[in-house]
PDB file of C-alpha atoms and ligand atoms in Angstrom:
ATOM      1  CA  MET A   1     117.316 102.454 133.217  1.00 47.00           C
ATOM      2  CA  LEU A   2     113.974 100.688 133.067  1.00 57.00           C
ATOM      3  CA  ASN A   3     112.520 102.669 130.204  1.00 70.00           C
ATOM      4  CA  LYS A   4     115.678 102.822 128.044  1.00 91.00           C
ATOM      5  CA  LEU A   5     115.003 101.235 124.656  1.00 96.00           C
ATOM      6  CA  ALA A   6     117.541  98.799 123.172  1.00 96.00           C
ATOM      7  CA  ALA A   7     119.175  99.584 119.809  1.00 94.00           C
ATOM      8  CA  SER A   8     117.167  96.746 118.214  1.00 96.00           C
ATOM      9  CA  GLU A   9     113.814  98.178 119.400  1.00 96.00           C
ATOM     10  CA  LEU A  10     114.078 101.827 118.430  1.00 97.00           C
ATOM     11  CA  VAL A  11     116.294 101.700 115.356  1.00 97.00           C
ATOM     12  CA  LEU A  12     117.971 104.960 114.285  1.00 98.00           C
ATOM     13  CA  ASN A  13     119.981 105.963 111.224  1.00 98.00           C
ATOM     14  CA  ASP A  14     123.569 107.273 111.505  1.00 98.00           C
ATOM     15  CA  ASP A  15     122.342 110.872 111.781  1.00 98.00           C
ATOM     16  CA  GLY A  16     119.997 109.953 114.659  1.00 98.00           C
ATOM     17  CA  SER A  17     116.839 110.005 112.526  1.00 98.00           C
ATOM     18  CA  VAL A  18     114.097 107.363 112.896  1.00 98.00           C
ATOM     19  CA  TYR A  19     114.861 104.329 110.735  1.00 98.00           C
ATOM     20  CA  HIS A  20     112.158 104.200 108.040  1.00 98.00           C
ATOM     21  CA  LEU A  21     110.829 107.761 107.962  1.00 98.00           C
ATOM     22  CA  ASN A  22     114.403 109.131 107.955  1.00 98.00           C
ATOM     23  CA  LEU A  23     113.276 112.124 110.034  1.00 98.00           C
ATOM     24  CA  LEU A  24     114.575 114.078 113.023  1.00 98.00           C
ATOM     25  CA  PRO A  25     112.201 115.604 115.602  1.00 98.00           C
ATOM     26  CA  GLU A  26     112.641 119.104 114.118  1.00 98.00           C
ATOM     27  CA  ASP A  27     111.575 117.875 110.650  1.00 98.00           C
ATOM     28  CA  ILE A  28     107.862 117.591 111.445  1.00 98.00           C
ATOM     29  CA  ALA A  29     105.049 119.962 112.399  1.00 98.00           C
ATOM     30  CA  GLU A  30     102.292 119.209 114.904  1.00 98.00           C
ATOM     31  CA  LYS A  31      99.788 119.204 112.014  1.00 98.00           C
ATOM     32  CA  ILE A  32     100.514 116.355 109.597  1.00 98.00           C
ATOM     33  CA  ILE A  33      98.707 115.376 106.409  1.00 98.00           C
ATOM     34  CA  LEU A  34      99.072 111.679 105.561  1.00 98.00           C
ATOM     35  CA  VAL A  35      98.624 110.646 101.935  1.00 98.00           C
ATOM     36  CA  GLY A  36      99.063 107.172 100.472  1.00 98.00           C
ATOM     37  CA  ASP A  37     100.676 108.038  97.153  1.00 98.00           C
ATOM     38  CA  PRO A  38     104.252 109.456  97.329  1.00 98.00           C
ATOM     39  CA  ASP A  39     103.482 111.559  94.207  1.00 98.00           C
ATOM     40  CA  ARG A  40     100.697 113.319  96.118  1.00 98.00           C
ATOM     41  CA  VAL A  41     103.199 114.874  98.562  1.00 98.00           C
ATOM     42  CA  ALA A  42     104.534 117.484  96.102  1.00 98.00           C
ATOM     43  CA  LYS A  43     101.014 118.072  94.780  1.00 98.00           C
ATOM     44  CA  VAL A  44     100.063 119.120  98.326  1.00 98.00           C
ATOM     45  CA  SER A  45     103.222 121.020  99.291  1.00 98.00           C
ATOM     46  CA  LYS A  46     103.082 123.174  96.129  1.00 98.00           C
ATOM     47  CA  TYR A  47     100.312 125.081  97.951  1.00 98.00           C
ATOM     48  CA  PHE A  48     102.623 125.814 100.937  1.00 98.00           C
ATOM     49  CA  ASP A  49     104.052 129.369 101.297  1.00 98.00           C
ATOM     50  CA  LYS A  50     107.442 127.681 101.421  1.00 97.00           C
ATOM     51  CA  VAL A  51     108.829 124.167 101.859  1.00 98.00           C
ATOM     52  CA  GLU A  52     111.751 124.007 104.314  1.00 98.00           C
ATOM     53  CA  ILE A  53     112.349 120.272 104.568  1.00 98.00           C
ATOM     54  CA  LYS A  54     112.210 117.542 101.948  1.00 98.00           C
ATOM     55  CA  LYS A  55     113.277 114.053 103.003  1.00 98.00           C
ATOM     56  CA  ASN A  56     112.482 110.546 101.869  1.00 98.00           C
ATOM     57  CA  LYS A  57     113.300 106.864 102.268  1.00 98.00           C
ATOM     58  CA  ARG A  58     111.478 103.982 100.573  1.00 98.00           C
ATOM     59  CA  GLU A  59     107.811 105.046 100.109  1.00 98.00           C
ATOM     60  CA  PHE A  60     107.934 107.616 102.911  1.00 98.00           C
ATOM     61  CA  TYR A  61     108.284 111.128 101.430  1.00 99.00           C
ATOM     62  CA  THR A  62     108.005 114.124 103.760  1.00 99.00           C
ATOM     63  CA  HIS A  63     107.724 117.847 103.020  1.00 99.00           C
ATOM     64  CA  THR A  64     107.485 120.365 105.865  1.00 99.00           C
ATOM     65  CA  GLY A  65     106.872 124.072 105.452  1.00 98.00           C
ATOM     66  CA  THR A  66     104.323 126.741 106.211  1.00 98.00           C
ATOM     67  CA  LEU A  67     100.844 127.394 104.885  1.00 98.00           C
ATOM     68  CA  ARG A  68      99.293 130.810 105.590  1.00 97.00           C
ATOM     69  CA  GLY A  69     102.089 131.195 108.165  1.00 97.00           C
ATOM     70  CA  GLU A  70     101.360 127.946 110.030  1.00 98.00           C
ATOM     71  CA  ARG A  71     103.872 125.090 110.127  1.00 98.00           C
ATOM     72  CA  ILE A  72     102.586 121.955 108.402  1.00 98.00           C
ATOM     73  CA  THR A  73     103.899 118.580 107.222  1.00 98.00           C
ATOM     74  CA  VAL A  74     102.714 116.328 104.409  1.00 99.00           C
ATOM     75  CA  MET A  75     103.956 112.746 104.331  1.00 98.00           C
ATOM     76  CA  SER A  76     103.279 109.692 102.189  1.00 98.00           C
ATOM     77  CA  THR A  77     102.538 106.401 103.895  1.00 98.00           C
ATOM     78  CA  GLY A  78     102.486 104.140 100.849  1.00 98.00           C
ATOM     79  CA  ILE A  79      99.747 101.528 100.763  1.00 98.00           C
ATOM     80  CA  GLY A  80      98.402  99.531 103.677  1.00 98.00           C
ATOM     81  CA  THR A  81      98.138  99.259 107.435  1.00 98.00           C
ATOM     82  CA  GLU A  82     101.546  97.600 107.786  1.00 98.00           C
ATOM     83  CA  ASN A  83     103.047 100.887 106.623  1.00 98.00           C
ATOM     84  CA  ILE A  84     100.777 102.802 109.006  1.00 98.00           C
ATOM     85  CA  ASP A  85     102.258 100.702 111.836  1.00 98.00           C
ATOM     86  CA  ILE A  86     105.667 102.147 110.938  1.00 98.00           C
ATOM     87  CA  VAL A  87     104.432 105.693 110.314  1.00 99.00           C
ATOM     88  CA  MET A  88     102.473 105.954 113.571  1.00 98.00           C
ATOM     89  CA  ASN A  89     105.163 104.445 115.792  1.00 98.00           C
ATOM     90  CA  GLU A  90     107.985 106.480 114.266  1.00 98.00           C
ATOM     91  CA  LEU A  91     105.998 109.751 114.257  1.00 98.00           C
ATOM     92  CA  ASP A  92     105.153 109.143 117.903  1.00 98.00           C
ATOM     93  CA  ALA A  93     108.801 108.390 118.678  1.00 98.00           C
ATOM     94  CA  LEU A  94     109.781 111.736 117.122  1.00 98.00           C
ATOM     95  CA  VAL A  95     107.667 113.633 119.645  1.00 98.00           C
ATOM     96  CA  ASN A  96     107.391 111.371 122.682  1.00 98.00           C
ATOM     97  CA  ILE A  97     110.778 109.634 122.922  1.00 98.00           C
ATOM     98  CA  ASP A  98     114.112 111.280 123.610  1.00 97.00           C
ATOM     99  CA  LEU A  99     115.958 109.763 120.641  1.00 97.00           C
ATOM    100  CA  LYS A 100     119.446 110.535 121.952  1.00 96.00           C
ATOM    101  CA  ASN A 101     118.920 108.779 125.291  1.00 96.00           C
ATOM    102  CA  LYS A 102     116.266 106.372 123.968  1.00 96.00           C
ATOM    103  CA  GLU A 103     114.038 107.162 126.920  1.00 96.00           C
ATOM    104  CA  PHE A 104     110.353 108.027 127.067  1.00 96.00           C
ATOM    105  CA  LYS A 105     109.678 111.725 127.621  1.00 97.00           C
ATOM    106  CA  THR A 106     107.670 112.600 130.707  1.00 96.00           C
ATOM    107  CA  GLU A 107     105.554 115.248 128.885  1.00 97.00           C
ATOM    108  CA  HIS A 108     103.255 113.858 126.193  1.00 98.00           C
ATOM    109  CA  SER A 109     102.908 115.676 122.834  1.00 98.00           C
ATOM    110  CA  ALA A 110      99.812 115.116 120.690  1.00 98.00           C
ATOM    111  CA  LEU A 111      99.970 115.288 116.899  1.00 98.00           C
ATOM    112  CA  GLN A 112      97.061 116.227 114.616  1.00 97.00           C
ATOM    113  CA  LEU A 113      96.843 113.767 111.729  1.00 97.00           C
ATOM    114  CA  PHE A 114      94.734 114.193 108.619  1.00 98.00           C
ATOM    115  CA  ARG A 115      94.562 111.287 106.176  1.00 98.00           C
ATOM    116  CA  MET A 116      93.843 112.732 102.729  1.00 98.00           C
ATOM    117  CA  GLY A 117      93.166 109.641 100.652  1.00 98.00           C
ATOM    118  CA  THR A 118      91.047 107.931  98.027  1.00 98.00           C
ATOM    119  CA  CYS A 119      88.478 105.185  98.419  1.00 98.00           C
ATOM    120  CA  GLY A 120      85.816 103.164  96.626  1.00 98.00           C
ATOM    121  CA  SER A 121      82.159 103.331  97.679  1.00 98.00           C
ATOM    122  CA  VAL A 122      80.041 100.216  98.221  1.00 98.00           C
ATOM    123  CA  ASN A 123      76.852 102.137  98.840  1.00 97.00           C
ATOM    124  CA  PRO A 124      75.463 102.715  95.330  1.00 97.00           C
ATOM    125  CA  ASP A 125      74.226 106.185  96.368  1.00 97.00           C
ATOM    126  CA  VAL A 126      77.678 107.434  97.471  1.00 98.00           C
ATOM    127  CA  GLN A 127      78.814 109.252  94.344  1.00 97.00           C
ATOM    128  CA  VAL A 128      82.328 109.570  92.929  1.00 98.00           C
ATOM    129  CA  ASP A 129      84.331 112.831  93.254  1.00 98.00           C
ATOM    130  CA  ASN A 130      82.922 113.699  96.694  1.00 97.00           C
ATOM    131  CA  MET A 131      84.506 113.922 100.152  1.00 97.00           C
ATOM    132  CA  LEU A 132      83.748 111.243 102.724  1.00 98.00           C
ATOM    133  CA  VAL A 133      84.842 111.640 106.351  1.00 97.00           C
ATOM    134  CA  THR A 134      85.191 108.362 108.247  1.00 97.00           C
ATOM    135  CA  GLN A 135      82.949 108.229 111.307  1.00 96.00           C
ATOM    136  CA  ASN A 136      83.259 104.514 112.169  1.00 97.00           C
ATOM    137  CA  VAL A 137      85.935 102.224 110.756  1.00 97.00           C
ATOM    138  CA  VAL A 138      85.918  98.443 110.492  1.00 97.00           C
ATOM    139  CA  GLY A 139      89.444  97.027 110.485  1.00 97.00           C
ATOM    140  CA  LEU A 140      89.502  93.839 108.435  1.00 97.00           C
ATOM    141  CA  ASP A 141      93.289  94.018 108.075  1.00 96.00           C
ATOM    142  CA  GLY A 142      94.433  92.323 111.291  1.00 94.00           C
ATOM    143  CA  LEU A 143      97.160  94.763 112.417  1.00 96.00           C
ATOM    144  CA  MET A 144      95.504  95.665 115.695  1.00 95.00           C
ATOM    145  CA  HIS A 145      95.279  92.026 116.819  1.00 94.00           C
ATOM    146  CA  PHE A 146      98.973  92.445 117.711  1.00 95.00           C
ATOM    147  CA  TYR A 147      98.438  95.395 120.069  1.00 95.00           C
ATOM    148  CA  GLN A 148      96.700  95.845 123.369  1.00 89.00           C
ATOM    149  CA  ASP A 149      93.225  96.932 122.297  1.00 79.00           C
ATOM    150  CA  TYR A 150      90.853  99.522 123.653  1.00 79.00           C
ATOM    151  CA  GLU A 151      87.179  98.896 124.168  1.00 79.00           C
ATOM    152  CA  PHE A 152      84.933 100.597 121.694  1.00 87.00           C
ATOM    153  CA  GLU A 153      81.258  99.915 121.310  1.00 92.00           C
ATOM    154  CA  ASN A 154      78.364 101.808 119.768  1.00 95.00           C
ATOM    155  CA  GLU A 155      75.216 100.859 117.904  1.00 96.00           C
ATOM    156  CA  PHE A 156      77.058 100.516 114.602  1.00 97.00           C
ATOM    157  CA  SER A 157      79.762  98.259 116.061  1.00 96.00           C
ATOM    158  CA  ARG A 158      77.293  96.042 117.964  1.00 97.00           C
ATOM    159  CA  ASN A 159      75.097  95.590 114.914  1.00 97.00           C
ATOM    160  CA  PHE A 160      78.088  94.967 112.629  1.00 97.00           C
ATOM    161  CA  LEU A 161      79.703  92.365 114.888  1.00 97.00           C
ATOM    162  CA  GLU A 162      76.437  90.539 115.474  1.00 97.00           C
ATOM    163  CA  GLN A 163      75.735  90.154 111.775  1.00 97.00           C
ATOM    164  CA  PHE A 164      79.202  89.798 110.196  1.00 97.00           C
ATOM    165  CA  PRO A 165      78.956  86.464 108.364  1.00 96.00           C
ATOM    166  CA  TYR A 166      82.618  85.545 107.662  1.00 95.00           C
ATOM    167  CA  PRO A 167      83.979  83.513 110.624  1.00 94.00           C
ATOM    168  CA  LYS A 168      87.587  83.406 109.332  1.00 92.00           C
ATOM    169  CA  ILE A 169      87.868  87.241 109.413  1.00 94.00           C
ATOM    170  CA  LYS A 170      87.888  89.011 112.792  1.00 94.00           C
ATOM    171  CA  PRO A 171      86.795  92.657 112.493  1.00 96.00           C
ATOM    172  CA  MET A 172      88.071  95.348 114.877  1.00 95.00           C
ATOM    173  CA  LEU A 173      85.991  98.538 115.106  1.00 96.00           C
ATOM    174  CA  TYR A 174      87.040 102.098 115.909  1.00 96.00           C
ATOM    175  CA  PHE A 175      85.564 105.548 115.475  1.00 95.00           C
ATOM    176  CA  ALA A 176      86.513 109.190 114.938  1.00 94.00           C
ATOM    177  CA  ASP A 177      86.532 110.880 118.334  1.00 89.00           C
ATOM    178  CA  TRP A 178      87.957 114.129 116.989  1.00 90.00           C
ATOM    179  CA  ALA A 179      85.072 115.179 114.743  1.00 83.00           C
ATOM    180  CA  GLU A 180      83.498 117.859 116.980  1.00 78.00           C
ATOM    181  CA  GLU A 181      86.564 120.150 117.050  1.00 86.00           C
ATOM    182  CA  LEU A 182      87.099 120.002 113.291  1.00 89.00           C
ATOM    183  CA  GLY A 183      84.432 122.482 112.252  1.00 87.00           C
ATOM    184  CA  GLU A 184      84.174 122.856 108.481  1.00 91.00           C
ATOM    185  CA  LEU A 185      86.357 119.889 107.642  1.00 93.00           C
ATOM    186  CA  TYR A 186      83.757 117.690 109.254  1.00 93.00           C
ATOM    187  CA  LYS A 187      80.599 119.677 108.531  1.00 93.00           C
ATOM    188  CA  ASP A 188      81.243 120.344 104.830  1.00 95.00           C
ATOM    189  CA  ALA A 189      81.999 116.736 103.839  1.00 96.00           C
ATOM    190  CA  LYS A 190      79.243 115.384 101.625  1.00 97.00           C
ATOM    191  CA  TYR A 191      79.310 112.004 103.380  1.00 98.00           C
ATOM    192  CA  HIS A 192      80.054 110.868 106.952  1.00 97.00           C
ATOM    193  CA  GLY A 193      80.611 107.198 106.436  1.00 97.00           C
ATOM    194  CA  ASN A 194      81.485 103.835 107.885  1.00 98.00           C
ATOM    195  CA  THR A 195      84.744 102.844 106.235  1.00 98.00           C
ATOM    196  CA  ALA A 196      86.131  99.310 105.922  1.00 98.00           C
ATOM    197  CA  THR A 197      89.934  98.994 105.815  1.00 98.00           C
ATOM    198  CA  PHE A 198      91.370  95.943 104.018  1.00 98.00           C
ATOM    199  CA  PRO A 199      94.745  94.183 103.709  1.00 98.00           C
ATOM    200  CA  GLY A 200      94.514  94.221  99.895  1.00 98.00           C
ATOM    201  CA  PHE A 201      92.924  95.870  96.867  1.00 98.00           C
ATOM    202  CA  TYR A 202      91.605  92.858  94.948  1.00 98.00           C
ATOM    203  CA  ALA A 203      89.853  89.865  96.619  1.00 96.00           C
ATOM    204  CA  PRO A 204      89.912  91.561 100.054  1.00 97.00           C
ATOM    205  CA  GLN A 205      87.797  94.340  98.477  1.00 97.00           C
ATOM    206  CA  GLY A 206      85.715  91.862  96.463  1.00 96.00           C
ATOM    207  CA  ARG A 207      87.533  92.467  93.142  1.00 97.00           C
ATOM    208  CA  GLN A 208      87.759  89.370  90.980  1.00 96.00           C
ATOM    209  CA  LEU A 209      90.155  89.409  88.037  1.00 97.00           C
ATOM    210  CA  ARG A 210      91.324  85.830  87.448  1.00 98.00           C
ATOM    211  CA  LEU A 211      90.886  84.737  91.077  1.00 97.00           C
ATOM    212  CA  LYS A 212      87.640  84.307  92.989  1.00 95.00           C
ATOM    213  CA  ALA A 213      86.952  86.368  96.122  1.00 94.00           C
ATOM    214  CA  VAL A 214      85.499  84.928  99.296  1.00 87.00           C
ATOM    215  CA  ASP A 215      81.989  85.268  97.899  1.00 90.00           C
ATOM    216  CA  ASP A 216      80.230  87.040  95.047  1.00 92.00           C
ATOM    217  CA  LYS A 217      78.027  89.090  97.361  1.00 94.00           C
ATOM    218  CA  PHE A 218      80.819  90.619  99.465  1.00 95.00           C
ATOM    219  CA  LEU A 219      80.080  94.250  98.513  1.00 97.00           C
ATOM    220  CA  GLU A 220      76.337  93.917  99.028  1.00 97.00           C
ATOM    221  CA  THR A 221      76.815  92.122 102.362  1.00 97.00           C
ATOM    222  CA  LEU A 222      79.089  94.832 103.753  1.00 97.00           C
ATOM    223  CA  ASN A 223      76.806  97.572 102.443  1.00 98.00           C
ATOM    224  CA  ASP A 224      73.841  95.860 104.154  1.00 98.00           C
ATOM    225  CA  LEU A 225      75.841  95.999 107.415  1.00 98.00           C
ATOM    226  CA  GLY A 226      76.181  99.785 107.000  1.00 98.00           C
ATOM    227  CA  VAL A 227      79.639 100.049 105.381  1.00 98.00           C
ATOM    228  CA  THR A 228      79.855 102.940 102.904  1.00 98.00           C
ATOM    229  CA  ASN A 229      83.397 102.717 101.525  1.00 98.00           C
ATOM    230  CA  PHE A 230      86.595 100.670 101.193  1.00 98.00           C
ATOM    231  CA  GLU A 231      90.261 101.668 101.540  1.00 98.00           C
ATOM    232  CA  MET A 232      93.479 100.426 103.128  1.00 98.00           C
ATOM    233  CA  GLU A 233      94.751 102.620 106.026  1.00 98.00           C
ATOM    234  CA  THR A 234      92.139 104.216 108.297  1.00 98.00           C
ATOM    235  CA  SER A 235      91.584 101.424 110.869  1.00 97.00           C
ATOM    236  CA  ALA A 236      95.252 101.535 111.865  1.00 97.00           C
ATOM    237  CA  ILE A 237      95.385 105.339 111.844  1.00 98.00           C
ATOM    238  CA  TYR A 238      92.355 105.656 114.151  1.00 97.00           C
ATOM    239  CA  ALA A 239      93.312 102.800 116.490  1.00 96.00           C
ATOM    240  CA  LEU A 240      97.019 103.664 116.891  1.00 97.00           C
ATOM    241  CA  SER A 241      96.246 107.393 117.269  1.00 97.00           C
ATOM    242  CA  LYS A 242      93.867 106.561 120.088  1.00 96.00           C
ATOM    243  CA  LEU A 243      96.365 104.278 121.836  1.00 96.00           C
ATOM    244  CA  LEU A 244      99.274 106.714 121.405  1.00 97.00           C
ATOM    245  CA  GLY A 245      97.253 109.825 122.333  1.00 96.00           C
ATOM    246  CA  HIS A 246      97.150 111.607 118.952  1.00 97.00           C
ATOM    247  CA  LYS A 247      94.189 113.097 117.082  1.00 97.00           C
ATOM    248  CA  ALA A 248      93.268 111.725 113.678  1.00 97.00           C
ATOM    249  CA  ILE A 249      90.653 112.106 110.983  1.00 97.00           C
ATOM    250  CA  THR A 250      90.315 110.586 107.517  1.00 97.00           C
ATOM    251  CA  VAL A 251      88.902 112.462 104.526  1.00 98.00           C
ATOM    252  CA  ASN A 252      88.751 110.239 101.466  1.00 98.00           C
ATOM    253  CA  ASN A 253      87.782 111.312  97.999  1.00 98.00           C
ATOM    254  CA  VAL A 254      85.480 108.683  96.477  1.00 98.00           C
ATOM    255  CA  ILE A 255      87.141 107.726  93.179  1.00 98.00           C
ATOM    256  CA  ALA A 256      85.207 104.529  92.452  1.00 98.00           C
ATOM    257  CA  ASN A 257      81.597 103.499  92.920  1.00 98.00           C
ATOM    258  CA  ARG A 258      81.958  99.736  93.101  1.00 98.00           C
ATOM    259  CA  ARG A 259      78.256  98.947  92.952  1.00 97.00           C
ATOM    260  CA  ARG A 260      77.684 100.956  89.795  1.00 97.00           C
ATOM    261  CA  GLY A 261      81.031 100.018  88.266  1.00 97.00           C
ATOM    262  CA  GLU A 262      81.980 103.709  87.920  1.00 98.00           C
ATOM    263  CA  PHE A 263      85.426 105.325  88.220  1.00 98.00           C
ATOM    264  CA  SER A 264      86.065 109.084  88.407  1.00 98.00           C
ATOM    265  CA  ALA A 265      86.027 110.503  84.860  1.00 97.00           C
ATOM    266  CA  ASP A 266      89.098 112.631  85.741  1.00 97.00           C
ATOM    267  CA  HIS A 267      90.793 111.338  88.873  1.00 96.00           C
ATOM    268  CA  HIS A 268      93.617 113.916  88.528  1.00 97.00           C
ATOM    269  CA  ALA A 269      91.104 116.770  88.755  1.00 97.00           C
ATOM    270  CA  SER A 270      89.355 114.919  91.564  1.00 97.00           C
ATOM    271  CA  GLU A 271      92.641 114.589  93.502  1.00 97.00           C
ATOM    272  CA  LYS A 272      93.349 118.324  93.002  1.00 98.00           C
ATOM    273  CA  ASN A 273      89.904 119.095  94.369  1.00 98.00           C
ATOM    274  CA  LEU A 274      90.560 116.849  97.396  1.00 98.00           C
ATOM    275  CA  ILE A 275      93.837 118.644  98.154  1.00 98.00           C
ATOM    276  CA  GLU A 276      92.357 122.136  97.844  1.00 98.00           C
ATOM    277  CA  TRP A 277      89.229 121.144  99.781  1.00 97.00           C
ATOM    278  CA  VAL A 278      91.214 119.777 102.741  1.00 97.00           C
ATOM    279  CA  LEU A 279      93.887 122.517 102.819  1.00 98.00           C
ATOM    280  CA  GLU A 280      91.227 125.240 102.842  1.00 96.00           C
ATOM    281  CA  ARG A 281      89.661 123.687 105.905  1.00 96.00           C
ATOM    282  CA  ILE A 282      92.641 122.715 108.047  1.00 95.00           C
ATOM    283  CA  ILE A 283      94.488 126.049 107.919  1.00 93.00           C
ATOM    284  CA  LYS A 284      92.590 129.325 107.842  1.00 84.00           C
TER     285      LYS A 284
HETATM  286  C1  R1P B 301      94.918 101.782  96.685  1.00 52.12           C
HETATM  287  O1  R1P B 301      94.905 102.172  95.350  1.00 52.12           O
HETATM  288  C2  R1P B 301      95.393 102.898  97.587  1.00 52.12           C
HETATM  289  O2  R1P B 301      94.546 104.050  97.419  1.00 52.12           O
HETATM  290  C3  R1P B 301      93.895 104.387  98.644  1.00 52.12           C
HETATM  291  C4  R1P B 301      93.950 103.087  99.437  1.00 52.12           C
HETATM  292  O3  R1P B 301      93.715 103.279 100.814  1.00 52.12           O
HETATM  293  C5  R1P B 301      95.288 102.512  99.075  1.00 52.12           C
HETATM  294  O4  R1P B 301      96.342 103.115  99.780  1.00 52.12           O
HETATM  295  O5  R1P B 301      94.440 105.463  99.346  1.00 52.12           O
HETATM  296  P1  R1P B 301      95.543 106.519  98.828  1.00 52.12           P
HETATM  297  O6  R1P B 301      94.947 107.156  97.604  1.00 52.12           O
HETATM  298  O7  R1P B 301      95.737 107.491  99.937  1.00 52.12           O
HETATM  299  O8  R1P B 301      96.785 105.745  98.541  1.00 52.12           O
HETATM  300  N1  URA B 302      91.309 102.761  97.182  1.00 52.12           N
HETATM  301  C1  URA B 302      90.925 101.518  97.550  1.00 52.12           C
HETATM  302  O1  URA B 302      91.536 100.902  98.437  1.00 52.12           O
HETATM  303  N2  URA B 302      89.877 100.976  96.921  1.00 52.12           N
HETATM  304  C2  URA B 302      89.202 101.590  95.934  1.00 52.12           C
HETATM  305  O2  URA B 302      88.263 101.008  95.374  1.00 52.12           O
HETATM  306  C3  URA B 302      89.612 102.893  95.548  1.00 52.12           C
HETATM  307  C4  URA B 302      90.687 103.460  96.215  1.00 52.12           C
END
């Protein structure tokens, strides 16, 4: 068969589950919350009416249950776009590939993905402990250079690409094309921002402990180009969702204001607020 995948390409565990996520198709809901931190999974699922499935492997922890009667999944992705590569491909395989026969399904199923994360702001006016929905995302991580790309251009992307002053780094830009349908989740966010996704937390985000970053004005330069906040997953979530035909949105809680040198005074309370804020708006 032409579309039959070899054992080396779609790797399965002994029980037929996808290799890294350790999940079977029946283990996930159509609505999936993606969090970075594995410890955040139980902090989210404690609000569910009941949790039916708890599975994990490596940094990928999954709880599926119901919230106000609707089936919902929360899953941790760990840190970084290389993990998002695994999460997006294996989630897609769970719904769009017949795992037993290793063949593509003829009917496409679309997932709804909500990243519920944390970020640092580089716009001095974007205050800590508030929700920021990503409108445009600049991928400075490099993952999408390995995939067929899709064309995306708007005023923000044109302006950004024209003025980006670091020739060794090739940015890839994407945007949220799901915002309209989201209602309150989109409307109630304090900020609608332009997020930059990085392949690291320190020099890639302009942090200098004992090592120097690419230049001392990195934060200011990106802010001048319209970037509001930094994190490590959204470019890959938006780009791979688009290519695979899923819907995705990122809501990040701002826990650091990099320009003012501020960090949330109580990031545990801030995380709790993020969880309650998102859950209230994705299931009525
Ligand atoms: C870095 O501390 C991590 O926190 C942010 C970044 O994107 C990165 O994953 O998100 P999470 O809080 O969702 O993990
Ligand atoms: N996550 C990041 O990646 N960067 C920050 O500054 C805060 C959270």
